[in-house]
Amino acid sequence: MVRLVELAAAVVVTNVKASGGVDKRATNILSLRMLVLVIAGVIVSIFFSYSSSAAILPEDRSDIMYHGYEGGGLEVVGPSVLVRKGFKDKVSVWANYYVDMITSASIDVVATASQYTEERKEKSIGFDYLHGKTFMGMSYTNSEESDYSAQAARIAISQDFFGDLTTLGISYARGSDTVRRNGDDVFEAETERQIYRVDISQVITKNLIININYESVTDEGFLNNPYRQVRFVDPSVNRGFSYELEVYPRTRTSSAQAIRAMYFLPYRAALKLEYRNYSDTWGINAFNGEIAYTHPIDETGLTVELKYRYYEQTGADFYSDLFPRSNAQNFLARDKELAAFQTQTIGAGITYEFGLDWLPGFERGQASLFVDYIDFQYDDFRDVTQTGFALGTEPLYGFDATVLRLFFSFYY
Amino acid sequence: MVTMSKYRNIYKVSVLCTMLLFTMLASGCSSFEIKPWVTPFERNNLADPIMSFSRDPISAAYLHHVYDAREGARGAAGGAGGGCGCN
């Protein structure tokens, strides 16, 4: 088996080398996607070769959550409800209903428009099937808001092998979005998306497990935010600059890979480490690292969790805070998510577990509260709401956000 | 045009490779006899819920959505991943 994986990897490496310097980024991503195809073949082969019992379906549970995000003039709150029920240890079905209620007066909005409110509703259903050591899942998601509709379907398959020390999984998702612009009845554009993913989980020792995954996403269609604008030098106006609509490329292909490790400490606590790396055809390169510590407090039913996360990205090739003139280049962006920036997150959470034997049909419940504090610091996105500065020398923008998750889980 | 030709070659080689692997496996090339170095009765710690990469799916999915919406990077998040395309 190891030889077969090596062979697959060798083919990919050969392909990457053969491609030369012509659009190397896209070729690497394509070759890695081929690795997904090869691994798919391996999984399908194993599935048809042999199977015996081992893997289990996710636990039957229902969760109800209140979520809140507040920072940089943006507030997003709402509920999320997830229900999962299994049948005969073979099949498990689930459904999720999620709402975002958005009030935005972020810097992008106040600089060029006025505060707005909006609501997004997302509905998902899924079906999981277990056959021996093979797990198969399918899901469908629909998201609706006044100016954006999205639909996506996903199929996944995973297999345990090597004495259940290794789990290999692949998934494929396809999405179709419709973009509209409020106040403009004529404008409507489409976006198509495909997502390829490979996961490998490996037990290393009786206290250590690692997870490696790779995911490639390709978009094609209208990828702009239809409201956001870029600013350019305009000597004909008093403030020295004007705005015009952003123009993005109509395709984007990205590749992300991550490795995570979970280590069981001698006194019943868990340490998690994560490193993720990202690149795309728009020139954004990013990485993030995370360390998390989970500590159950014996006989109290309480579990506390602490984490720190660092994220950094470079800007897109066609991003600029201030373009030298109108239509200065083919593609134009001043979306701060495409700028160069860093974020640091500190998070803490507490979970309380309690018995639910007294409630017919239920086993236990959990109440959880998680709070994350995120600091965003931009390297080339300036705060244009600050006055009294020469054009292009305004202070760099930065803000803090608080993310709240309060949820109750019921197991049955 | 040169690039497209190379892409087609990559596709051809990779599909052939997949078919080769499938044939080898389906025809009984079963050299999978690797002895598990962590036996099932040594996996108490690994089975502890605190060792889950994504203990609470509803909560993890929300946090990934926040990161997806506020950061340029996407994909390879913990848990099952998704792809509603709704950020």
Coordinates of C-alpha atoms in Angstrom, one line a residue:
Chain A
M1 CA 0.0 0.0 0.0
V2 CA 2.8 2.4 0.9
R3 CA 4.4 1.6 -2.4
L4 CA 1.2 2.4 -4.2
V5 CA 0.9 5.8 -2.5
E6 CA 4.6 6.5 -3.3
L7 CA 3.9 5.6 -6.9
A8 CA 1.0 8.0 -7.0
A9 CA 3.1 10.8 -5.4
A10 CA 5.9 10.1 -7.9
V11 CA 3.5 10.6 -10.8
V12 CA 2.4 13.9 -9.4
V13 CA 6.0 15.1 -8.8
T14 CA 6.9 14.1 -12.4
N15 CA 4.0 16.0 -13.7
V16 CA 4.8 19.1 -11.8
K17 CA 8.4 19.0 -13.0
A18 CA 7.3 18.4 -16.6
S19 CA 5.1 21.5 -16.6
G20 CA 8.1 23.8 -16.5
G21 CA 7.6 27.5 -15.5
V22 CA 4.3 28.0 -17.4
D23 CA 1.7 29.0 -14.9
K24 CA 3.3 26.8 -12.3
R25 CA 0.7 27.6 -9.6
A26 CA -2.2 26.4 -11.6
T27 CA -0.3 23.3 -12.7
N28 CA 0.7 22.4 -9.2
I29 CA -2.9 22.7 -8.1
L30 CA -4.1 20.6 -11.0
S31 CA -1.5 17.9 -10.3
L32 CA -2.6 17.8 -6.7
R33 CA -6.1 17.4 -7.8
M34 CA -5.0 14.4 -9.8
L35 CA -3.6 13.0 -6.6
V36 CA -7.2 13.2 -5.3
L37 CA -8.3 11.2 -8.3
V38 CA -5.6 8.5 -7.7
I39 CA -6.5 8.3 -4.0
A40 CA -10.2 8.0 -5.0
G41 CA -9.3 5.0 -7.1
V42 CA -7.4 3.4 -4.1
I43 CA -10.4 3.9 -1.8
V44 CA -12.9 2.6 -4.3
S45 CA -10.6 -0.4 -4.9
I46 CA -10.2 -1.1 -1.1
F47 CA -14.0 -0.8 -0.7
F48 CA -14.6 -3.5 -3.3
S49 CA -11.7 -5.6 -2.2
Y50 CA -12.7 -6.3 1.4
S51 CA -14.7 -4.9 4.3
S52 CA -15.4 -5.8 7.9
S53 CA -16.9 -3.9 10.9
A54 CA -15.1 -1.1 12.7
A55 CA -16.0 2.5 12.0
I56 CA -19.0 4.1 13.6
L57 CA -21.4 6.8 12.6
P58 CA -21.5 10.2 14.4
E59 CA -23.4 10.2 17.7
D60 CA -27.1 11.0 17.8
R61 CA -27.4 14.6 19.1
S62 CA -29.2 17.9 18.7
D63 CA -27.5 21.3 19.1
I64 CA -29.0 24.7 19.4
M65 CA -26.6 27.6 19.2
Y66 CA -26.7 31.4 19.5
H67 CA -23.8 33.0 17.6
G68 CA -22.6 36.5 17.6
Y69 CA -19.8 38.5 15.8
E70 CA -19.1 42.1 16.6
G71 CA -16.2 44.1 15.3
G72 CA -15.2 46.8 12.9
G73 CA -18.7 48.2 12.7
L74 CA -20.2 44.9 11.7
E75 CA -22.6 42.9 13.8
V76 CA -23.8 39.4 12.9
V77 CA -26.0 37.4 15.2
G78 CA -28.4 34.5 14.9
P79 CA -29.4 31.0 15.8
S80 CA -28.2 27.7 14.4
V81 CA -29.9 24.3 15.0
L82 CA -28.5 20.9 14.1
V83 CA -30.4 17.6 14.5
R84 CA -28.8 14.2 13.9
K85 CA -30.4 10.8 14.1
G86 CA -29.1 7.4 13.3
F87 CA -30.9 4.2 12.3
K88 CA -29.6 0.6 13.0
D89 CA -25.9 1.7 13.1
K90 CA -26.0 1.9 9.3
V91 CA -27.5 5.2 8.4
S92 CA -27.5 8.7 10.0
V93 CA -29.4 11.7 8.8
W94 CA -29.0 15.3 9.8
A95 CA -30.4 18.7 9.2
N96 CA -29.1 22.2 10.0
Y97 CA -30.9 25.5 10.0
Y98 CA -28.7 28.6 10.3
V99 CA -29.5 32.3 10.3
D100 CA -27.2 35.4 10.0
M101 CA -28.8 38.7 11.0
I102 CA -26.4 41.4 9.7
T103 CA -26.0 45.0 10.7
S104 CA -23.1 46.6 8.8
A105 CA -21.5 49.9 9.2
S106 CA -18.0 48.6 8.4
I107 CA -15.3 50.9 7.1
D108 CA -16.0 49.7 3.5
V109 CA -19.7 50.6 3.9
V110 CA -19.3 54.0 5.7
A111 CA -16.7 55.2 3.3
T112 CA -18.9 54.8 0.2
A113 CA -22.5 54.1 1.4
S114 CA -24.6 54.0 4.5
Q115 CA -25.4 51.4 7.1
Y116 CA -27.5 48.4 6.1
T117 CA -29.2 45.4 7.6
E118 CA -29.6 42.1 6.0
E119 CA -30.6 38.5 6.8
R120 CA -29.2 35.2 5.5
K121 CA -30.9 31.9 6.0
E122 CA -29.0 28.6 5.3
K123 CA -30.6 25.2 5.3
S124 CA -28.6 21.9 5.0
I125 CA -29.6 18.3 5.0
G126 CA -27.2 15.3 5.0
F127 CA -27.2 11.5 4.8
D128 CA -24.4 9.3 6.1
Y129 CA -24.1 5.6 5.4
L130 CA -21.7 3.1 7.0
H131 CA -20.8 -0.2 5.2
G132 CA -18.1 -2.1 7.2
K133 CA -15.1 0.2 7.4
T134 CA -16.4 2.5 4.7
F135 CA -18.2 5.7 5.5
M136 CA -20.1 7.6 2.8
G137 CA -21.8 10.9 3.2
M138 CA -23.9 13.2 1.0
S139 CA -25.3 16.7 1.8
Y140 CA -27.1 19.6 0.2
T141 CA -27.0 23.2 1.3
N142 CA -29.1 26.2 0.3
S143 CA -28.4 29.7 1.4
E144 CA -30.6 32.7 0.6
E145 CA -30.3 36.4 1.2
S146 CA -31.8 39.4 -0.6
D147 CA -28.9 39.8 -3.0
Y148 CA -27.2 36.3 -3.0
S149 CA -28.4 32.7 -3.4
A150 CA -26.1 29.7 -3.1
Q151 CA -26.6 26.0 -3.5
A152 CA -24.1 23.3 -2.9
A153 CA -24.0 19.5 -2.9
R154 CA -21.3 17.4 -1.4
I155 CA -20.3 13.7 -1.5
A156 CA -17.7 12.2 0.7
I157 CA -16.2 8.7 1.2
S158 CA -13.7 7.5 3.8
Q159 CA -12.2 4.2 4.7
D160 CA -10.4 2.8 7.8
F161 CA -7.5 0.5 7.2
F162 CA -4.1 -0.7 8.5
G163 CA -5.8 -2.2 11.6
D164 CA -7.9 1.0 11.8
L165 CA -4.8 3.2 12.5
T166 CA -5.4 5.1 9.2
T167 CA -8.5 6.7 7.9
L168 CA -8.4 8.0 4.3
G169 CA -11.2 10.2 3.0
I170 CA -12.0 12.2 -0.1
S171 CA -14.8 14.5 -0.9
Y172 CA -16.1 16.5 -3.8
A173 CA -18.5 19.4 -3.6
R174 CA -20.1 21.5 -6.3
G175 CA -21.8 24.9 -5.8
S176 CA -23.7 27.3 -7.8
D177 CA -24.3 30.9 -6.7
T178 CA -26.5 33.7 -8.0
V179 CA -25.3 37.2 -7.3
R180 CA -27.7 40.2 -7.3
R181 CA -27.4 43.9 -6.4
N182 CA -30.1 45.4 -4.1
G183 CA -31.6 48.5 -5.8
D184 CA -30.7 47.2 -9.3
D185 CA -33.3 44.9 -10.8
V186 CA -31.3 44.3 -13.9
F187 CA -28.1 43.0 -12.5
E188 CA -27.7 39.2 -12.0
A189 CA -24.6 37.1 -12.3
E190 CA -23.6 33.5 -11.7
T191 CA -20.7 31.7 -10.1
E192 CA -19.8 28.0 -10.2
R193 CA -17.6 26.4 -7.6
Q194 CA -15.9 23.0 -7.3
I195 CA -14.2 21.7 -4.1
Y196 CA -11.9 18.7 -3.9
R197 CA -10.6 17.4 -0.6
V198 CA -8.4 14.6 0.7
D199 CA -8.1 13.8 4.5
I200 CA -5.7 11.3 6.1
S201 CA -5.9 10.6 9.9
Q202 CA -3.1 8.5 11.3
V203 CA -2.7 7.1 14.8
I204 CA 1.0 7.6 15.7
T205 CA 1.0 6.3 19.3
K206 CA -1.6 5.5 21.9
N207 CA -1.6 9.2 22.8
L208 CA -1.0 10.9 19.5
I209 CA -3.1 11.2 16.4
I210 CA -2.4 13.4 13.4
N211 CA -4.6 14.6 10.6
I212 CA -3.4 15.9 7.2
N213 CA -5.7 17.4 4.6
Y214 CA -5.6 19.1 1.2
E215 CA -8.4 21.1 -0.4
S216 CA -8.6 22.7 -3.7
V217 CA -11.3 25.1 -4.7
T218 CA -12.0 26.5 -8.2
D219 CA -14.4 29.3 -8.9
E220 CA -15.7 30.5 -12.2
G221 CA -18.0 33.4 -12.8
F222 CA -18.8 36.7 -11.1
L223 CA -16.4 36.8 -8.1
N224 CA -16.7 40.5 -7.1
N225 CA -18.6 41.9 -4.3
P226 CA -21.0 43.9 -6.4
Y227 CA -21.0 46.9 -4.0
R228 CA -17.3 47.4 -3.1
Q229 CA -15.3 50.0 -4.8
V230 CA -11.6 50.9 -5.3
R231 CA -10.2 54.4 -4.8
F232 CA -8.0 56.2 -7.3
V233 CA -6.1 59.4 -7.4
D234 CA -8.4 62.1 -8.9
P235 CA -7.0 65.7 -8.8
S236 CA -10.3 67.1 -10.1
V237 CA -12.0 66.7 -6.6
N238 CA -11.1 68.4 -3.4
R239 CA -10.2 65.2 -1.3
G240 CA -7.9 64.1 -4.1
F241 CA -9.5 60.7 -4.8
S242 CA -12.6 59.1 -6.2
Y243 CA -14.2 55.7 -6.2
E244 CA -15.1 53.2 -9.0
L245 CA -16.4 49.6 -8.9
E246 CA -14.0 46.7 -8.3
V247 CA -13.1 44.4 -11.2
Y248 CA -12.0 40.9 -10.3
P249 CA -10.8 38.0 -12.6
R250 CA -13.6 35.6 -13.5
T251 CA -11.7 32.5 -12.3
R252 CA -9.9 31.6 -9.0
T253 CA -8.2 28.4 -8.0
S254 CA -6.9 27.9 -4.6
S255 CA -5.0 25.2 -2.8
A256 CA -4.8 24.7 1.0
Q257 CA -3.1 22.0 3.0
A258 CA -3.1 21.6 6.8
I259 CA -1.6 19.3 9.4
R260 CA -3.1 18.9 12.8
A261 CA -1.9 16.9 15.8
M262 CA -3.8 16.0 18.9
Y263 CA -1.8 14.8 21.9
F264 CA -3.3 13.2 25.1
L265 CA -1.4 14.5 28.1
P266 CA -0.7 12.2 31.1
Y267 CA -3.3 13.8 33.4
R268 CA -6.3 13.7 31.0
A269 CA -6.0 16.9 29.0
A270 CA -5.5 17.4 25.2
L271 CA -3.1 19.6 23.4
K272 CA -3.9 20.5 19.8
L273 CA -1.4 21.9 17.2
E274 CA -2.3 23.1 13.7
Y275 CA -0.4 24.5 10.8
R276 CA -2.2 25.4 7.5
N277 CA -0.7 26.8 4.3
Y278 CA -2.6 28.4 1.5
S279 CA -2.0 29.8 -2.0
D280 CA -4.2 30.8 -4.9
T281 CA -4.1 32.1 -8.5
W282 CA -4.8 35.6 -7.4
G283 CA -1.5 35.8 -5.7
I284 CA -2.6 35.4 -2.1
N285 CA -0.3 33.3 0.1
A286 CA -1.3 32.6 3.6
F287 CA -0.6 30.5 6.6
N288 CA -1.9 30.0 10.1
G289 CA -0.8 28.3 13.3
E290 CA -2.9 27.3 16.2
I291 CA -2.4 25.8 19.7
A292 CA -5.3 24.7 21.8
Y293 CA -5.5 23.1 25.3
T294 CA -8.5 21.2 26.5
H295 CA -8.8 20.3 30.2
P296 CA -11.7 18.5 31.8
I297 CA -12.0 19.1 35.6
D298 CA -12.7 15.7 37.1
E299 CA -16.0 15.1 38.8
T300 CA -17.4 18.6 38.1
G301 CA -18.7 17.9 34.6
L302 CA -16.7 21.0 33.5
T303 CA -14.2 21.1 30.6
V304 CA -12.2 24.3 29.9
E305 CA -10.5 25.1 26.6
L306 CA -7.9 27.8 25.7
K307 CA -6.5 28.6 22.3
Y308 CA -4.2 31.0 20.4
R309 CA -4.2 31.3 16.6
Y310 CA -2.1 33.4 14.3
Y311 CA -3.0 34.1 10.7
E312 CA -1.1 36.0 8.0
Q313 CA -1.6 36.6 4.3
T314 CA -0.1 38.5 1.4
G315 CA -2.3 40.7 -0.8
A316 CA -3.8 39.8 -4.1
D317 CA -1.8 40.8 -7.2
F318 CA -4.4 43.2 -8.3
Y319 CA -5.1 44.8 -4.9
S320 CA -4.1 48.4 -4.1
D321 CA -5.2 50.8 -1.5
L322 CA -4.9 53.7 -3.9
F323 CA -4.7 53.3 -7.7
P324 CA -2.8 56.0 -9.6
R325 CA -5.8 56.7 -11.9
S326 CA -9.2 55.5 -13.0
N327 CA -9.1 52.0 -14.6
A328 CA -5.4 51.8 -13.9
Q329 CA -5.2 48.1 -14.7
N330 CA -7.4 45.2 -16.0
F331 CA -8.3 44.0 -12.5
L332 CA -8.9 46.2 -9.5
A333 CA -9.6 45.4 -5.9
R334 CA -9.6 47.3 -2.6
D335 CA -11.5 44.7 -0.6
K336 CA -9.7 44.5 2.7
E337 CA -10.0 40.7 2.7
L338 CA -7.6 40.7 -0.3
A339 CA -5.1 43.1 1.4
A340 CA -2.0 42.0 3.3
F341 CA -2.8 41.5 7.0
Q342 CA -2.4 39.5 10.1
T343 CA -4.8 38.4 12.7
Q344 CA -4.3 37.1 16.2
T345 CA -7.0 35.2 18.1
I346 CA -7.3 34.4 21.7
G347 CA -10.1 32.1 22.6
A348 CA -11.6 30.5 25.8
G349 CA -14.4 28.2 26.3
I350 CA -16.2 26.2 29.0
T351 CA -18.5 23.2 28.7
Y352 CA -20.7 21.8 31.4
E353 CA -22.0 18.2 31.0
F354 CA -25.1 17.0 32.9
G355 CA -27.2 13.9 33.0
L356 CA -30.6 13.7 31.3
D357 CA -31.7 10.3 32.4
W358 CA -34.9 11.8 33.9
L359 CA -36.0 12.9 30.4
P360 CA -37.3 9.9 28.4
G361 CA -35.3 9.2 25.3
F362 CA -32.3 11.3 26.3
E363 CA -28.9 10.4 27.9
R364 CA -27.0 13.6 28.7
G365 CA -26.7 17.2 27.8
Q366 CA -24.0 19.9 27.5
A367 CA -24.0 23.7 27.9
S368 CA -21.1 25.4 26.2
L369 CA -19.9 29.0 26.0
F370 CA -17.0 30.0 23.8
V371 CA -15.6 33.5 23.3
D372 CA -12.9 34.4 20.8
Y373 CA -11.2 37.8 20.6
I374 CA -9.7 38.5 17.1
D375 CA -7.3 41.4 16.4
F376 CA -7.0 42.4 12.7
Q377 CA -4.0 44.5 11.6
Y378 CA -3.7 45.6 7.9
D379 CA -0.4 46.3 6.1
D380 CA -1.8 48.2 3.1
F381 CA -5.4 49.1 3.8
R382 CA -5.7 52.7 5.0
D383 CA -8.4 54.2 7.1
V384 CA -9.9 56.8 4.7
T385 CA -12.4 58.0 7.4
Q386 CA -9.4 59.7 9.2
T387 CA -9.0 63.3 8.0
G388 CA -6.1 65.7 8.0
F389 CA -3.6 63.4 6.3
A390 CA -2.0 63.7 2.9
L391 CA -3.4 61.4 0.3
G392 CA -2.1 57.8 0.7
T393 CA -0.6 58.5 4.1
E394 CA -3.8 57.9 6.2
P395 CA -3.2 55.6 9.2
L396 CA -3.3 51.9 8.5
Y397 CA -6.6 50.2 9.4
G398 CA -7.0 47.7 12.2
F399 CA -9.9 46.5 14.4
D400 CA -10.9 44.0 17.0
A401 CA -13.7 41.5 16.8
T402 CA -15.5 39.4 19.5
V403 CA -17.0 36.1 18.4
L404 CA -19.5 34.4 20.8
R405 CA -20.8 30.9 20.7
L406 CA -23.4 29.8 23.2
F407 CA -24.9 26.4 22.6
F408 CA -26.7 23.5 24.2
S409 CA -26.2 19.9 23.1
F410 CA -28.5 17.0 23.8
Y411 CA -27.5 13.3 23.3
Y412 CA -30.1 10.6 22.8
Chain B
M1 CA -1.9 26.2 -26.1
V2 CA 1.3 24.6 -24.9
T3 CA -0.1 24.8 -21.3
M4 CA -3.4 23.2 -22.3
S5 CA -1.6 20.3 -24.0
K6 CA 0.4 19.7 -20.8
Y7 CA -2.8 19.7 -18.7
R8 CA -4.3 17.1 -21.0
N9 CA -1.2 14.9 -20.6
I10 CA -1.4 15.3 -16.8
Y11 CA -5.0 14.1 -16.9
K12 CA -4.2 11.2 -19.2
V13 CA -1.3 9.9 -17.0
S14 CA -3.3 10.4 -13.8
V15 CA -6.3 8.6 -15.1
L16 CA -4.2 5.7 -16.4
C17 CA -2.4 5.6 -13.0
T18 CA -5.8 5.3 -11.2
M19 CA -6.9 2.6 -13.5
L20 CA -3.7 0.7 -13.0
L21 CA -4.0 0.9 -9.2
F22 CA -7.6 -0.2 -9.4
T23 CA -6.7 -3.2 -11.5
M24 CA -3.9 -4.2 -9.1
L25 CA -6.0 -3.9 -6.1
A26 CA -9.1 -5.5 -7.5
S27 CA -7.1 -8.5 -8.8
G28 CA -5.9 -9.5 -5.4
C29 CA -2.7 -7.6 -4.8
S30 CA -3.3 -7.7 -1.1
S31 CA 0.0 -6.8 0.6
F32 CA -1.9 -4.9 3.3
E33 CA -0.6 -7.0 6.2
I34 CA 0.9 -4.3 8.4
K35 CA 0.5 -5.2 12.1
P36 CA -1.2 -2.4 14.0
W37 CA 1.4 -0.9 16.4
V38 CA -1.4 0.5 18.6
T39 CA -3.9 -2.3 19.4
P40 CA -7.6 -1.6 20.0
F41 CA -7.3 -2.1 23.8
E42 CA -4.6 0.6 23.9
R43 CA -6.9 3.3 22.4
N44 CA -8.7 4.5 25.5
N45 CA -7.0 7.9 25.4
L46 CA -7.5 8.3 21.7
A47 CA -11.2 7.6 22.1
D48 CA -11.7 10.3 24.8
P49 CA -14.0 13.0 23.4
I50 CA -11.4 15.7 24.3
M51 CA -9.2 14.1 21.6
S52 CA -11.7 14.9 18.8
F53 CA -10.4 17.3 16.2
S54 CA -13.9 18.7 15.9
R55 CA -15.9 18.0 19.1
D56 CA -18.9 20.1 18.4
P57 CA -19.7 20.3 14.7
I58 CA -22.2 23.2 15.0
S59 CA -19.7 25.4 16.8
A60 CA -16.7 24.4 14.6
A61 CA -18.7 25.1 11.4
Y62 CA -19.6 28.6 12.6
L63 CA -16.0 29.5 13.5
H64 CA -14.8 28.3 10.1
H65 CA -17.5 30.4 8.5
V66 CA -16.2 33.4 10.4
Y67 CA -12.6 32.8 9.2
D68 CA -13.7 32.1 5.6
A69 CA -15.7 35.4 5.5
R70 CA -12.9 37.6 7.1
E71 CA -9.8 36.1 5.6
G72 CA -8.6 35.6 2.1
A73 CA -7.6 31.9 2.6
R74 CA -10.2 29.1 2.3
G75 CA -10.2 25.3 2.5
A76 CA -8.5 22.6 4.5
A77 CA -10.3 23.7 7.7
G78 CA -10.7 21.2 10.5
G79 CA -13.8 18.9 10.5
A80 CA -15.7 17.9 7.5
G81 CA -15.4 21.1 5.5
G82 CA -18.3 22.3 3.6
G83 CA -18.7 24.6 0.6
C84 CA -22.0 26.5 0.8
G85 CA -20.3 29.3 -1.0
C86 CA -22.1 31.7 1.2
N87 CA -19.4 34.0 2.6

